[in-house]
Coordinates of C-alpha atoms in Angstrom, one line a residue:
Chain Q
M1086 CA 70.0 25.3 -1.8
K1087 CA 67.3 24.9 0.4
H1088 CA 66.5 21.5 2.5
Y1089 CA 63.8 20.1 4.1
E1090 CA 62.9 18.8 7.5
V1091 CA 61.1 15.8 7.9
E1092 CA 59.1 14.8 11.0
I1093 CA 57.4 11.3 11.3
R1094 CA 54.9 10.5 14.0
D1095 CA 53.1 7.5 14.7
A1096 CA 49.5 7.8 12.9
K1097 CA 47.6 6.4 15.7
T1098 CA 49.5 7.6 19.4
R1099 CA 51.0 11.0 17.3
E1100 CA 54.3 9.7 19.1
K1101 CA 57.3 11.3 17.4
L1102 CA 59.2 8.3 16.1
C1103 CA 62.1 10.1 13.8
F1104 CA 63.2 13.3 12.6
L1105 CA 64.9 13.5 9.6
D1106 CA 67.1 16.7 8.8
K1107 CA 68.5 18.3 5.5
V1108 CA 66.6 16.2 3.4
E1109 CA 67.2 16.9 -0.2
P1110 CA 63.9 18.6 -1.9
Q1111 CA 64.1 16.1 -4.7
A1112 CA 64.0 12.9 -2.3
T1113 CA 61.2 10.7 -2.9
I1114 CA 59.0 9.1 -0.4
S1115 CA 60.9 5.7 -1.2
E1116 CA 64.1 7.6 -0.1
I1117 CA 62.8 8.8 2.7
K1118 CA 61.4 5.1 3.7
T1119 CA 64.9 3.8 3.3
L1120 CA 66.2 6.4 6.1
F1121 CA 63.1 5.8 8.5
T1122 CA 64.2 2.3 7.9
K1123 CA 68.0 3.6 9.6
T1124 CA 66.4 4.4 12.6
H1125 CA 63.7 1.6 13.1
P1126 CA 65.6 -1.6 11.4
Q1127 CA 62.2 -3.5 12.0
W1128 CA 59.8 -1.4 9.6
Y1129 CA 61.6 -2.1 6.7
P1130 CA 60.3 0.1 3.6
A1131 CA 57.5 -2.3 2.2
R1132 CA 55.7 -2.3 5.6
Q1133 CA 55.8 1.1 6.2
S1134 CA 52.4 3.6 4.9
L1135 CA 53.4 7.4 5.1
R1136 CA 50.7 9.6 4.8
L1137 CA 50.3 13.5 5.3
D1138 CA 47.2 13.0 7.9
P1139 CA 47.3 10.1 10.2
K1140 CA 44.0 8.8 8.7
G1141 CA 45.0 10.0 5.0
K1142 CA 46.1 7.5 2.1
S1143 CA 49.2 6.3 1.7
L1144 CA 52.0 8.2 -0.4
K1145 CA 53.1 6.7 -3.3
D1146 CA 56.8 5.7 -3.4
E1147 CA 57.6 7.6 -6.1
D1148 CA 56.1 10.9 -4.5
V1149 CA 58.7 13.8 -4.5
L1150 CA 58.8 15.9 -1.2
Q1151 CA 59.0 19.3 -2.6
K1152 CA 55.8 18.5 -4.7
L1153 CA 54.1 17.6 -1.7
P1154 CA 51.3 20.1 0.1
V1155 CA 54.1 20.7 2.9
G1156 CA 56.4 23.4 4.6
T1157 CA 60.1 23.1 4.9
T1158 CA 59.2 21.1 8.1
A1159 CA 57.4 18.1 6.9
T1160 CA 54.9 15.8 9.3
L1161 CA 54.2 12.6 8.1
Y1162 CA 52.3 9.9 9.5
F1163 CA 53.9 6.1 9.7
R1164 CA 51.1 3.2 10.0
D1165 CA 52.5 -0.6 10.2
L1166 CA 51.2 -2.6 7.5
G1167 CA 52.2 -5.6 9.0
A1168 CA 55.2 -8.5 7.8
Q1169 CA 55.2 -8.1 4.3
I1170 CA 55.4 -11.4 1.5
S1171 CA 56.0 -10.8 -1.9
W1172 CA 53.5 -11.5 -4.7
V1173 CA 55.5 -13.9 -5.9
T1174 CA 55.5 -16.3 -2.9
V1175 CA 51.9 -15.7 -2.5
F1176 CA 51.2 -17.0 -5.7
L1177 CA 53.3 -19.7 -5.8
T1178 CA 51.9 -20.9 -2.7
E1179 CA 48.3 -20.3 -3.4
Y1180 CA 48.8 -22.3 -6.7
A1181 CA 51.3 -24.8 -5.4
G1182 CA 48.9 -26.0 -2.8
P1183 CA 45.7 -27.0 -5.4
L1184 CA 48.4 -28.7 -7.7
F1185 CA 49.6 -31.2 -4.5
I1186 CA 46.2 -31.4 -2.8
Y1187 CA 44.4 -32.7 -5.7
L1188 CA 46.9 -35.3 -6.2
L1189 CA 46.6 -36.6 -2.8
F1190 CA 42.8 -37.4 -3.9
Y1191 CA 43.8 -38.7 -7.4
F1192 CA 45.9 -41.2 -5.6
R1193 CA 43.5 -42.2 -3.0
V1194 CA 46.1 -41.8 -0.2
P1195 CA 44.8 -43.4 2.7
F1196 CA 42.0 -41.8 5.1
I1197 CA 40.2 -40.6 2.6
Y1198 CA 37.9 -42.8 0.7
G1199 CA 38.2 -45.9 3.5
R1200 CA 40.8 -48.6 3.8
K1201 CA 39.6 -50.9 0.4
Y1202 CA 40.1 -48.0 -2.0
D1203 CA 43.6 -46.9 -0.8
F1204 CA 46.3 -46.3 -3.6
T1205 CA 43.6 -47.7 -6.1
S1206 CA 42.7 -45.9 -9.1
S1207 CA 39.4 -44.5 -11.0
R1208 CA 38.1 -46.9 -13.8
H1209 CA 36.7 -43.9 -15.4
T1210 CA 38.4 -42.2 -18.1
V1211 CA 36.8 -38.6 -17.6
V1212 CA 38.9 -38.8 -13.7
H1213 CA 42.3 -39.0 -15.1
L1214 CA 41.5 -36.1 -18.0
A1215 CA 40.0 -33.9 -15.1
C1216 CA 43.6 -34.5 -13.5
M1217 CA 45.5 -33.7 -16.1
C1218 CA 43.7 -30.5 -16.8
H1219 CA 43.5 -29.3 -13.4
S1220 CA 47.2 -29.9 -13.1
F1221 CA 47.9 -28.7 -16.0
H1222 CA 46.1 -25.5 -15.1
Y1223 CA 48.1 -25.1 -11.7
I1224 CA 51.4 -25.7 -13.5
K1225 CA 50.5 -22.9 -16.1
R1226 CA 49.7 -20.4 -13.2
L1227 CA 52.7 -21.5 -11.2
L1228 CA 55.0 -21.3 -14.6
E1229 CA 53.6 -17.8 -15.2
T1230 CA 54.2 -16.4 -12.0
L1231 CA 57.8 -17.3 -12.5
F1232 CA 58.3 -16.3 -16.0
V1233 CA 55.4 -14.1 -17.2
H1234 CA 53.6 -11.7 -14.7
R1235 CA 55.1 -8.4 -13.6
F1236 CA 53.9 -7.1 -10.3
S1237 CA 53.6 -3.5 -9.7
H1238 CA 53.2 -3.8 -5.9
G1239 CA 56.1 -5.3 -4.3
T1240 CA 54.4 -6.9 -1.4
M1241 CA 51.0 -7.6 0.3
P1242 CA 50.6 -8.0 3.9
L1243 CA 51.5 -11.6 5.2
R1244 CA 47.9 -12.2 7.0
N1245 CA 46.1 -12.3 3.6
I1246 CA 47.8 -15.8 2.2
F1247 CA 45.8 -17.7 4.8
K1248 CA 42.9 -16.1 4.0
N1249 CA 44.0 -16.9 0.1
C1250 CA 45.3 -20.4 0.8
T1251 CA 42.0 -21.3 2.5
Y1252 CA 40.0 -20.3 -0.4
Y1253 CA 42.0 -22.1 -3.3
W1254 CA 43.5 -25.1 -1.3
G1255 CA 39.8 -25.8 0.3
F1256 CA 38.2 -25.6 -2.8
A1257 CA 41.2 -27.6 -4.5
A1258 CA 40.0 -30.4 -1.9
W1259 CA 36.6 -30.1 -1.8
M1260 CA 36.2 -30.7 -5.8
A1261 CA 39.1 -33.4 -5.8
Y1262 CA 37.3 -35.7 -3.4
Y1263 CA 34.2 -35.7 -5.4
I1264 CA 35.8 -36.0 -8.8
N1265 CA 38.2 -38.9 -7.4
H1266 CA 35.7 -40.4 -5.3
P1267 CA 35.1 -44.6 -5.8
L1268 CA 31.4 -43.6 -6.7
Y1269 CA 32.1 -40.7 -9.1
T1270 CA 29.1 -40.9 -11.8
P1271 CA 30.8 -39.9 -15.2
P1272 CA 28.9 -36.8 -17.2
T1273 CA 25.5 -37.8 -18.2
Y1274 CA 26.1 -37.2 -22.1
G1275 CA 29.0 -39.3 -22.2
V1276 CA 32.1 -38.7 -24.5
Q1277 CA 30.6 -35.9 -26.4
Q1278 CA 29.9 -33.9 -23.0
V1279 CA 33.6 -34.7 -22.3
K1280 CA 34.9 -33.8 -25.6
L1281 CA 32.7 -30.6 -25.9
A1282 CA 34.2 -29.6 -22.5
L1283 CA 37.7 -30.3 -22.9
A1284 CA 37.7 -28.2 -26.3
V1285 CA 36.4 -25.1 -24.0
F1286 CA 39.0 -25.7 -21.6
V1287 CA 42.0 -26.4 -23.7
I1288 CA 40.8 -22.7 -25.5
C1289 CA 40.4 -20.8 -22.9
Q1290 CA 43.4 -21.8 -21.2
L1291 CA 45.2 -21.0 -24.8
G1292 CA 43.5 -17.6 -24.6
N1293 CA 44.4 -16.7 -21.1
F1294 CA 48.2 -17.5 -21.6
S1295 CA 48.0 -15.4 -24.7
I1296 CA 46.0 -12.4 -22.8
H1297 CA 48.7 -12.5 -19.8
M1298 CA 51.9 -12.5 -22.7
A1299 CA 50.0 -9.5 -24.5
L1300 CA 49.7 -7.7 -21.2
R1301 CA 53.1 -8.5 -20.3
D1302 CA 54.5 -7.3 -23.6
L1303 CA 52.6 -3.9 -23.0
R1304 CA 55.3 -2.6 -20.8
P1305 CA 58.9 -3.0 -20.4
A1306 CA 60.3 -4.6 -17.2
G1307 CA 60.7 -2.1 -14.6
S1308 CA 58.4 0.4 -16.2
K1309 CA 55.3 2.2 -14.9
T1310 CA 53.9 3.3 -17.6
R1311 CA 50.3 2.4 -18.5
K1312 CA 48.6 1.8 -21.6
I1313 CA 45.7 1.0 -23.3
P1314 CA 46.0 -3.2 -24.1
Y1315 CA 45.1 -4.0 -28.2
P1316 CA 44.7 -6.8 -30.0
T1317 CA 47.7 -8.3 -31.4
K1318 CA 48.3 -10.7 -34.3
N1319 CA 47.0 -14.1 -31.9
P1320 CA 43.6 -14.4 -32.6
F1321 CA 43.1 -15.0 -28.7
T1322 CA 43.9 -11.3 -28.3
W1323 CA 41.2 -10.4 -30.6
L1324 CA 38.8 -10.5 -27.6
F1325 CA 40.6 -7.2 -26.3
L1326 CA 38.1 -5.6 -29.1
L1327 CA 35.3 -6.4 -26.6
V1328 CA 36.4 -6.7 -23.2
S1329 CA 38.9 -5.1 -20.8
C1330 CA 40.3 -8.0 -19.1
P1331 CA 40.0 -10.8 -21.4
N1332 CA 42.4 -12.6 -18.8
Y1333 CA 39.4 -13.2 -16.2
T1334 CA 36.9 -14.1 -19.3
Y1335 CA 39.0 -16.6 -20.2
E1336 CA 39.6 -17.8 -16.7
V1337 CA 36.1 -18.4 -16.1
G1338 CA 35.5 -20.3 -19.5
S1339 CA 38.4 -22.6 -18.1
W1340 CA 36.3 -23.5 -14.9
I1341 CA 32.6 -24.0 -17.2
G1342 CA 34.5 -26.1 -19.1
F1343 CA 36.1 -28.1 -16.2
A1344 CA 32.4 -28.3 -15.0
I1345 CA 31.1 -29.4 -17.8
L1346 CA 33.8 -32.0 -18.1
T1347 CA 33.5 -33.2 -14.5
Q1348 CA 29.3 -32.7 -13.9
C1349 CA 30.5 -32.0 -10.2
V1350 CA 28.5 -29.5 -8.4
P1351 CA 31.5 -27.7 -6.0
V1352 CA 33.3 -27.2 -9.6
A1353 CA 30.3 -25.1 -10.4
L1354 CA 30.3 -23.4 -7.4
F1355 CA 34.0 -22.6 -7.5
S1356 CA 33.4 -21.1 -11.0
L1357 CA 30.6 -19.2 -9.6
V1358 CA 32.2 -17.8 -6.7
G1359 CA 35.6 -16.9 -9.3
F1360 CA 33.0 -15.3 -11.8
T1361 CA 31.9 -13.3 -9.2
Q1362 CA 35.4 -12.3 -7.6
M1363 CA 36.8 -11.8 -11.2
T1364 CA 33.8 -9.2 -12.4
I1365 CA 34.5 -7.3 -9.2
W1366 CA 38.1 -7.1 -10.3
A1367 CA 37.4 -6.5 -14.1
K1368 CA 35.1 -3.8 -13.2
G1369 CA 37.4 -1.9 -11.0
K1370 CA 39.9 -2.0 -13.8
H1371 CA 37.4 -1.2 -16.3
R1372 CA 36.7 2.1 -14.2
S1373 CA 40.0 2.7 -14.2
Y1374 CA 41.2 2.5 -17.4
L1375 CA 38.3 4.9 -18.2
K1376 CA 39.5 7.3 -16.0
E1377 CA 43.1 7.2 -17.3
F1378 CA 42.6 7.0 -20.8
R1379 CA 40.4 9.5 -22.6
D1380 CA 40.3 7.8 -25.9
Y1381 CA 39.4 4.4 -24.1
P1382 CA 37.5 1.9 -26.9
P1383 CA 33.7 2.7 -26.1
L1384 CA 32.7 -1.0 -27.1
R1385 CA 34.3 -2.8 -24.4
M1386 CA 33.0 -4.3 -21.1
P1387 CA 34.8 -5.4 -18.4
I1388 CA 34.3 -9.2 -18.7
I1389 CA 31.5 -10.8 -20.8
P1390 CA 31.0 -9.1 -24.1
F1391 CA 28.0 -6.6 -24.5
L1392 CA 26.4 -7.5 -21.3
L1393 CA 28.8 -7.1 -18.0
Chain H
M591 CA 20.3 -18.0 18.1
A592 CA 20.4 -15.9 21.0
A593 CA 23.5 -14.2 19.1
A594 CA 20.9 -12.9 16.7
A595 CA 19.3 -10.7 19.6
A596 CA 22.4 -9.5 21.0
T597 CA 24.3 -8.0 18.0
A598 CA 20.7 -6.5 16.9
A599 CA 21.1 -4.9 19.9
T600 CA 24.0 -2.6 19.1
K601 CA 22.9 -2.2 15.2
G602 CA 19.6 -1.1 15.7
N603 CA 18.1 -3.6 13.9
G604 CA 14.4 -3.5 12.8
G605 CA 14.3 0.0 14.2
G606 CA 15.5 3.5 13.2
S607 CA 17.4 4.3 16.1
G608 CA 20.9 3.1 15.2
R609 CA 22.9 4.7 17.5
V610 CA 22.0 3.4 20.7
G611 CA 24.6 5.2 23.2
A612 CA 24.4 8.6 21.7
G613 CA 20.9 8.8 20.5
D614 CA 19.3 7.3 23.7
S615 CA 20.6 9.5 26.0
S616 CA 19.5 12.4 24.8
G617 CA 16.2 13.0 22.8
A618 CA 16.6 16.2 22.1
R619 CA 19.6 15.8 19.9
K620 CA 18.6 15.3 15.9
K621 CA 19.3 11.8 14.7
K622 CA 19.6 10.9 10.9
G623 CA 17.2 7.9 10.1
P624 CA 14.7 7.3 7.9
G625 CA 12.1 9.6 6.2
P626 CA 8.6 10.2 7.4
V627 CA 6.8 7.8 5.4
A628 CA 9.9 5.0 6.1
T629 CA 9.2 6.0 9.8
A630 CA 5.7 5.4 9.8
Y631 CA 6.0 1.9 8.2
L632 CA 8.8 0.8 10.6
V633 CA 6.5 2.1 13.8
I634 CA 3.8 -0.3 12.2
Y635 CA 5.8 -2.9 11.4
N636 CA 7.5 -2.8 15.2
V637 CA 4.2 -2.5 16.5
V638 CA 3.0 -5.4 14.8
M639 CA 5.6 -7.6 15.6
T640 CA 5.6 -6.4 19.6
A641 CA 1.9 -7.4 19.6
G642 CA 2.3 -10.9 17.8
W643 CA 5.5 -11.7 20.2
L644 CA 2.8 -11.1 23.1
V645 CA 0.2 -13.0 21.2
I646 CA 2.8 -15.9 21.6
A647 CA 3.2 -15.0 25.2
V648 CA -0.3 -15.0 26.0
G649 CA -0.8 -18.0 24.6
L650 CA 2.0 -19.9 26.4
V651 CA 0.4 -18.3 29.8
R652 CA -3.2 -19.7 29.0
A653 CA -1.7 -22.9 27.7
Y654 CA 0.2 -23.6 30.8
L655 CA -2.6 -22.5 33.1
A656 CA -5.1 -24.7 31.0
K657 CA -3.0 -27.6 30.7
G658 CA -1.3 -27.2 34.5
S659 CA 1.8 -28.5 32.6
Y660 CA 4.8 -27.0 31.1
H661 CA 5.4 -30.0 28.5
S662 CA 4.4 -29.9 24.9
L663 CA 3.4 -26.1 25.0
Y664 CA 5.2 -25.7 21.8
Y665 CA 2.0 -27.2 19.9
S666 CA -0.2 -24.2 21.4
I667 CA 2.2 -21.2 19.8
E668 CA 3.8 -22.9 17.3
R669 CA 1.7 -21.2 14.1
P670 CA 2.1 -17.6 15.2
L671 CA 5.9 -18.6 16.4
K672 CA 6.5 -19.6 13.0
F673 CA 4.4 -16.6 11.4
F674 CA 6.2 -14.0 13.4
Q675 CA 9.7 -15.3 13.4
T676 CA 9.8 -15.7 9.6
G677 CA 8.5 -12.5 9.3
A678 CA 11.4 -11.2 10.8
L679 CA 13.0 -11.9 7.3
L680 CA 11.7 -8.4 6.3
E681 CA 14.7 -6.7 8.6
I682 CA 16.8 -8.3 6.1
L683 CA 14.9 -6.2 3.6
H684 CA 15.2 -2.9 5.5
C685 CA 19.0 -2.9 5.7
A686 CA 19.0 -3.9 1.9
I687 CA 16.8 -1.0 0.6
G688 CA 18.6 1.3 3.6
I689 CA 15.7 2.5 6.1
V690 CA 17.9 0.7 8.7
P691 CA 21.4 1.5 9.6
S692 CA 22.3 -2.0 10.4
S693 CA 24.4 -4.3 8.2
V694 CA 22.9 -6.6 5.8
V695 CA 25.2 -9.4 6.4
L696 CA 25.0 -9.2 10.0
T697 CA 20.8 -9.2 9.9
S698 CA 20.6 -12.0 7.7
F699 CA 22.9 -13.9 9.8
Q700 CA 20.6 -13.3 12.9
V701 CA 17.5 -13.8 11.4
M702 CA 18.3 -16.7 9.0
S703 CA 20.1 -18.7 12.1
R704 CA 16.6 -18.2 13.8
V705 CA 14.3 -19.1 10.9
F706 CA 16.7 -22.3 10.2
L707 CA 16.2 -23.5 13.7
I708 CA 12.3 -22.9 13.8
W709 CA 12.0 -24.7 10.0
A710 CA 14.6 -26.7 9.5
V711 CA 15.4 -28.5 13.3
T712 CA 11.9 -28.2 15.4
H713 CA 9.8 -28.2 12.4
S714 CA 11.4 -31.0 10.3
V715 CA 11.9 -33.1 13.5
K716 CA 9.0 -33.7 15.1
E717 CA 9.9 -35.5 17.6
V718 CA 11.5 -32.6 19.5
Q719 CA 8.7 -30.6 19.7
S720 CA 7.8 -31.9 22.9
E721 CA 11.3 -31.5 24.3
D722 CA 11.8 -28.9 26.8
S723 CA 14.5 -27.6 25.6
V724 CA 12.2 -26.1 22.8
L725 CA 10.4 -24.3 25.5
L726 CA 13.5 -22.6 26.7
F727 CA 14.4 -21.1 23.5
V728 CA 10.6 -20.1 22.8
I729 CA 10.5 -18.4 26.2
A730 CA 13.8 -16.7 25.9
W731 CA 12.8 -15.2 22.3
T732 CA 9.3 -14.2 23.2
I733 CA 11.0 -11.6 26.0
T734 CA 13.6 -10.5 24.1
E735 CA 11.7 -9.5 21.0
I736 CA 9.0 -8.1 23.1
I737 CA 11.3 -5.9 24.6
R738 CA 13.5 -5.2 21.5
Y739 CA 10.3 -4.5 19.0
S740 CA 9.2 -1.9 21.8
F741 CA 12.6 -0.7 22.3
Y742 CA 12.6 0.2 18.4
T743 CA 9.0 1.0 18.5
F744 CA 9.6 3.7 21.3
S745 CA 13.0 5.3 19.9
L746 CA 11.4 5.5 16.4
L747 CA 8.8 7.9 18.2
N748 CA 11.7 9.9 20.5
H749 CA 10.2 8.7 23.3
L750 CA 12.0 5.7 25.0
P751 CA 11.0 5.0 28.7
Y752 CA 13.8 4.2 30.9
I753 CA 12.4 0.7 32.3
I754 CA 12.3 -0.4 28.4
K755 CA 16.2 0.5 28.1
W756 CA 17.0 -1.3 31.2
A757 CA 15.0 -4.3 30.1
R758 CA 16.9 -4.3 26.9
Y759 CA 20.1 -4.4 28.4
T760 CA 19.8 -6.1 31.6
L761 CA 17.4 -9.2 31.0
F762 CA 19.5 -10.4 28.3
I763 CA 22.2 -11.8 30.8
V764 CA 19.7 -14.4 31.8
L765 CA 17.8 -14.6 28.4
Y766 CA 20.5 -15.1 26.2
P767 CA 22.2 -17.9 27.8
M768 CA 18.6 -19.8 28.2
G769 CA 17.9 -19.2 24.6
V770 CA 21.2 -20.7 23.9
T771 CA 21.0 -23.6 25.8
G772 CA 17.4 -24.4 24.6
E773 CA 18.9 -24.2 21.1
L774 CA 21.7 -26.2 21.7
L775 CA 19.7 -29.0 23.5
T776 CA 17.0 -28.9 20.7
I777 CA 19.5 -29.6 18.1
Y778 CA 21.4 -32.0 19.9
A779 CA 18.0 -33.9 20.5
A780 CA 17.0 -33.6 17.0
L781 CA 20.6 -35.4 15.8
P782 CA 19.6 -38.8 16.1
F783 CA 16.3 -38.9 14.6
V784 CA 18.3 -36.8 11.8
R785 CA 20.9 -39.6 11.0
Q786 CA 17.9 -42.2 11.3
A787 CA 16.1 -40.9 8.5
G788 CA 18.8 -39.2 6.6
L789 CA 17.0 -36.1 6.6
Y790 CA 18.2 -33.2 4.0
S791 CA 20.8 -35.4 3.1
I792 CA 22.1 -36.3 -0.3
S793 CA 24.5 -39.4 -1.1
L794 CA 26.8 -40.5 -3.3
P795 CA 26.6 -41.9 -6.3
N796 CA 24.5 -39.2 -7.7
K797 CA 24.8 -37.4 -11.3
Y798 CA 26.0 -34.0 -9.4
N799 CA 28.6 -35.9 -7.8
F800 CA 28.0 -33.9 -4.8
S801 CA 27.0 -35.3 -1.1
F802 CA 25.8 -33.6 1.7
D803 CA 25.6 -34.5 5.4
Y804 CA 22.7 -32.9 7.4
H805 CA 23.8 -34.8 10.6
A806 CA 27.4 -33.4 10.6
F807 CA 26.1 -30.3 9.0
L808 CA 24.2 -29.7 12.5
I809 CA 27.2 -30.9 14.4
L810 CA 29.3 -28.1 12.8
I811 CA 26.5 -25.9 13.8
M812 CA 26.7 -26.7 17.6
I813 CA 30.5 -26.4 17.5
S814 CA 30.2 -22.9 15.8
Y815 CA 28.2 -21.5 18.8
I816 CA 31.6 -21.7 21.0
P817 CA 33.5 -19.0 19.4
L818 CA 30.0 -16.9 18.4
F819 CA 28.1 -16.8 22.2
P820 CA 31.0 -15.3 24.3
Q821 CA 32.1 -12.7 21.7
L822 CA 28.4 -11.1 21.5
Y823 CA 27.1 -11.9 24.8
F824 CA 30.5 -9.7 26.2
H825 CA 30.0 -7.3 23.4
M826 CA 26.6 -7.0 24.8
I827 CA 27.5 -6.6 28.5
H828 CA 29.9 -3.9 27.4
Q829 CA 27.3 -2.1 25.5
R830 CA 25.3 -2.2 28.6
R831 CA 27.7 -0.7 30.4
K832 CA 28.1 2.2 28.0
V833 CA 24.2 2.8 27.5
L834 CA 23.3 2.7 31.1
S835 CA 26.0 4.7 32.3
H836 CA 25.4 7.3 29.8
T837 CA 21.9 7.5 31.9
E838 CA 23.8 8.0 35.1
E839 CA 25.8 10.8 33.2
H840 CA 23.1 12.4 31.9
K841 CA 21.3 12.8 35.2
K842 CA 24.2 14.2 36.8
F843 CA 23.9 17.1 34.5
E844 CA 20.2 17.9 35.2

């Protein structure tokens, strides 16, 4: 049986880093990364990007050596992706921040609103309701991260977490400041506005959760098989008939509900920014569904039925 | 902000030349760029802007000679300054539609920072208009813009005189610090009046549950000069070395 030789070079300097002889033809990129780690322990598999050209696309872990366009001596180019952090850690950090930061403002800890307001409580019912909604939302996200979501790619570059946390934590602090402010003004239309907004929020949270469960059940743990998501018996999943990413639709809906509930400009801005970002993701997802599945339902739009 | 002009230098803002280094050293080399109609439009645009800033320059000189003093010269060039600086907003459009190969975000930042200083600070706080610092940035901008727009004009026509290129990559050494100093001093002078009048500020309580403190915002802007200016200034110095040394190399081979 023929064996391969694999030479690994630095993508920038072209310096030879490693030479592996007698590599099995059926070896996967993942296995090659493991072998490479033996000689260079600081570059653990998750932070290795191996490609056929110095500036080419990263090879997938499951790619098989003998199926690549290489001779019996393969040259692969290595790039360090930097320190990696697991998706679970990322999400737990991103979501725990808003939860606790918001509560700091809610309880009016010192140095925020002036001494005479320290540890006082808002006199508006809607403010307490808003705190419950906000906390519920992020607790839900934390629990989903732990028990519902499955993550296809194992890790993300460490440096991204600072950007993501700035966004989530910053907006949380900003909206919390105004909602819990002693000079907060309740919604213009009073109880009716609050009730309507709360209904929107709750429905959308339930919808979002339902979609997450449906997506999770779409594939068994550990599998990478991809399928078209379809509506189930749960009515909240019926939005799949019209939308590719109903989880984003419901997410935006939740924040719109929260914005109406609190009548607070920073919340509206957060909703707008979130909507923009989720639209980008949804369009990307929609495009990849269309590319991958010939029989993909034509009626579906990325994030908003019939429109967008 | 002098930063605006610094980045523009390398990006070819307002002009079609784009690649400053490679393109300049060899007029014979074919450059990818806008079509003939777009080129004609850009030439006209750059000529008009060059002329506009020349009007401001001439206005300053005439006013100075007439008054015999440099105080309060702002009033004699206020209107053309506002017109031509605001007219630069078109450059954002040029980038957006692709006839100029520059970043829309970068160009927007450059142009908006100047438009902001003109309208949101100098125009809005009448008291600073008689400050000498206004003159400082106006003169710096005027000279920089005459050079910049004529640079683009000649580049688009594929006939760039060395003196223009030299001026573009040399005078900034003095003009950018001068402009930035004028900008910062002007904003600083405006602070007490902004605070006193509550200018452009929103306070609580209000039904939007949102507040904005323009005074604090201006302080934040002043602080942002600290990381931004050195970055752009030294980038320009680096660019200067590259561009002017290309010329030397070019001469060696002639």
